[in-house]
C-alpha cells in the first residue's frame, strides 16, 4: 500500500523509534503515547485490520500476541494493556493492523 503510513514505517521511509524487528513484525513507539510506555506491533505485510484477517493470518496474529509480553518486559513493564482497534466504529485511525501495548502509569487509559 503506497499511501499507508505503517507500510512506510516498515520500509523505513518514515522515521520511527523501532524497538523490535523480525521477518514478520516491526514494533515501534507510538508517536502520541497514552501511557509512559506505549508501542505498536505491526505485521510487515499490509493487512487493513483484524476484520480482514482469515485463517492464513493465524500464525502472524499468534506471533504478535506472544511477542507482547516479551517486548513489554524489555520496556520495563510488569503488566500492560493490549488494544486492537478495528474499523472506524472501533476507533481505528490507521488502517494497517496494529496491536497497541501500553503501561507504566498508575491508571491505565482505556482508549
Ligand atoms: P488506532 O486509532 O488504533 O488506529 O491507532 C493509531 C495509532 O498510531 C495512534 O495511537 C497514533 O498515535 C499512532 N501513530 C500515527 N502515526 C504514527 C507515526 N508516524 N509513528 C508512530 N505512531 C503513529
Ligand atoms: Zn500498510
Coordinates of C-alpha atoms and ligand atoms in Angstrom, one line a residue:
X1 CA 0.0 0.0 0.0
X2 CA 1.8 3.1 -1.3
X3 CA 0.0 5.6 0.9
X4 CA -0.1 3.6 4.1
X5 CA 1.9 5.3 6.9
X6 CA 2.7 2.0 8.7
X7 CA 3.9 0.4 5.5
X8 CA 6.2 3.4 5.1
X9 CA 7.4 2.9 8.7
X10 CA 8.0 -0.8 7.9
X11 CA 10.1 0.2 4.9
X12 CA 12.0 2.8 6.8
X13 CA 10.5 5.6 4.6
X14 CA 9.1 7.4 7.7
X15 CA 11.1 7.6 10.9
X16 CA 10.0 5.7 14.0
X17 CA 11.6 4.6 17.2
X18 CA 11.9 0.9 16.5
X19 CA 12.1 -1.4 19.5
X20 CA 11.9 -4.7 17.6
X21 CA 12.0 -6.2 14.2
X22 CA 12.0 -9.7 12.7
X23 CA 11.0 -11.1 9.3
X24 CA 7.3 -10.7 10.0
X25 CA 6.8 -7.9 12.6
X26 CA 8.0 -4.4 13.4
X27 CA 7.4 -2.7 16.8
X28 CA 7.9 1.0 17.4
X29 CA 6.9 3.6 19.9
X30 CA 3.6 5.3 19.4
X31 CA 4.1 8.9 18.3
X32 CA 1.3 10.1 20.7
X33 CA 1.7 7.8 23.8
X34 CA -1.2 7.4 26.1
X35 CA 0.9 5.9 28.9
X36 CA 4.6 6.1 29.9
X37 CA 5.3 3.1 27.7
X38 CA 3.2 2.8 24.5
X39 CA 4.3 0.9 21.5
X40 CA 2.7 -0.6 18.4
X41 CA 3.3 -4.0 16.9
X42 CA 2.5 -4.2 13.1
X43 CA 2.9 -7.0 10.6
X44 CA 5.2 -6.2 7.8
X45 CA 2.6 -7.3 5.3
X46 CA -0.2 -4.8 4.8
X47 CA -3.5 -6.1 6.3
X48 CA -6.1 -3.4 6.9
X49 CA -7.5 -4.6 10.2
X50 CA -8.4 -7.6 12.3
X51 CA -11.6 -7.8 10.3
X52 CA -9.6 -8.5 7.1
X53 CA -7.7 -11.4 8.7
X54 CA -8.5 -15.0 8.0
X55 CA -7.1 -18.4 8.9
X56 CA -4.0 -17.6 6.9
X57 CA -3.1 -14.9 9.4
X58 CA -3.4 -17.1 12.4
X59 CA 0.4 -17.7 12.8
X60 CA 1.1 -14.0 12.5
X61 CA -1.6 -13.0 15.0
X62 CA -0.3 -15.6 17.5
X63 CA 3.2 -14.4 17.0
X64 CA 2.3 -10.8 17.7
X65 CA 0.4 -11.7 20.9
X66 CA 3.2 -13.9 22.1
X67 CA 5.6 -11.1 21.4
X68 CA 3.7 -8.5 23.5
X69 CA 4.8 -9.8 27.0
X70 CA 8.4 -10.1 25.8
X71 CA 8.6 -6.6 24.5
X72 CA 6.7 -5.2 27.4
X73 CA 9.1 -6.8 29.8
X74 CA 12.0 -5.4 27.8
X75 CA 10.4 -2.0 28.2
X76 CA 10.3 -2.5 31.9
X77 CA 6.6 -3.2 32.3
X78 CA 5.5 -5.7 34.9
X79 CA 2.0 -5.5 33.4
X80 CA 0.5 -4.0 30.4
X81 CA -2.7 -3.5 28.4
X82 CA -3.2 -4.6 24.7
X83 CA -5.6 -2.9 22.4
X84 CA -6.6 -3.6 18.8
X85 CA -8.9 -1.0 17.3
X86 CA -10.9 -2.4 14.4
X87 CA -12.8 -0.2 11.9
X88 CA -13.9 3.4 12.2
X89 CA -16.5 2.4 14.8
X90 CA -13.8 0.6 16.7
X91 CA -11.6 3.7 17.0
X92 CA -9.2 2.7 14.3
X93 CA -7.4 5.6 12.6
X94 CA -4.6 3.9 10.8
X95 CA -5.8 1.1 8.5
X96 CA -2.8 -1.2 8.8
X97 CA -3.4 -3.8 11.5
X98 CA -1.6 -2.9 14.7
X99 CA -1.6 -4.0 18.3
X100 CA -1.2 -1.3 20.9
X101 CA 0.8 -2.3 24.0
X102 CA 0.9 0.3 26.9
X103 CA 1.5 0.6 30.5
X104 CA 3.7 2.1 33.2
X105 CA 1.2 4.6 34.6
X106 CA -0.7 4.4 37.9
X107 CA -4.0 4.2 36.0
X108 CA -4.2 2.8 32.5
X109 CA -6.3 4.6 29.9
X110 CA -8.9 2.6 28.1
X111 CA -8.8 4.3 24.8
Ligands
LIG1 P1 -5.5 3.5 16.0 O1 -6.5 4.5 16.5 O2 -5.6 2.2 16.7 O3 -5.6 3.3 14.5 O4 -4.1 4.0 16.4 C1 -3.2 4.6 15.5 C2 -2.0 4.9 16.4 O5 -0.9 5.2 15.5 C3 -2.2 6.2 17.2 O6 -2.0 5.9 18.6 C4 -1.2 7.2 16.7 O7 -0.6 8.0 17.7 C5 -0.2 6.2 16.1 N1 0.6 6.8 15.0 C6 0.2 7.5 13.9 N2 1.2 7.9 13.2 C7 2.3 7.4 13.8 C8 3.7 7.5 13.5 N3 4.2 8.1 12.4 N4 4.6 6.9 14.3 C9 4.2 6.3 15.4 N5 2.9 6.2 15.8 C10 2.0 6.7 15.0
LIG2 ZN1 0.2 -0.8 5.4

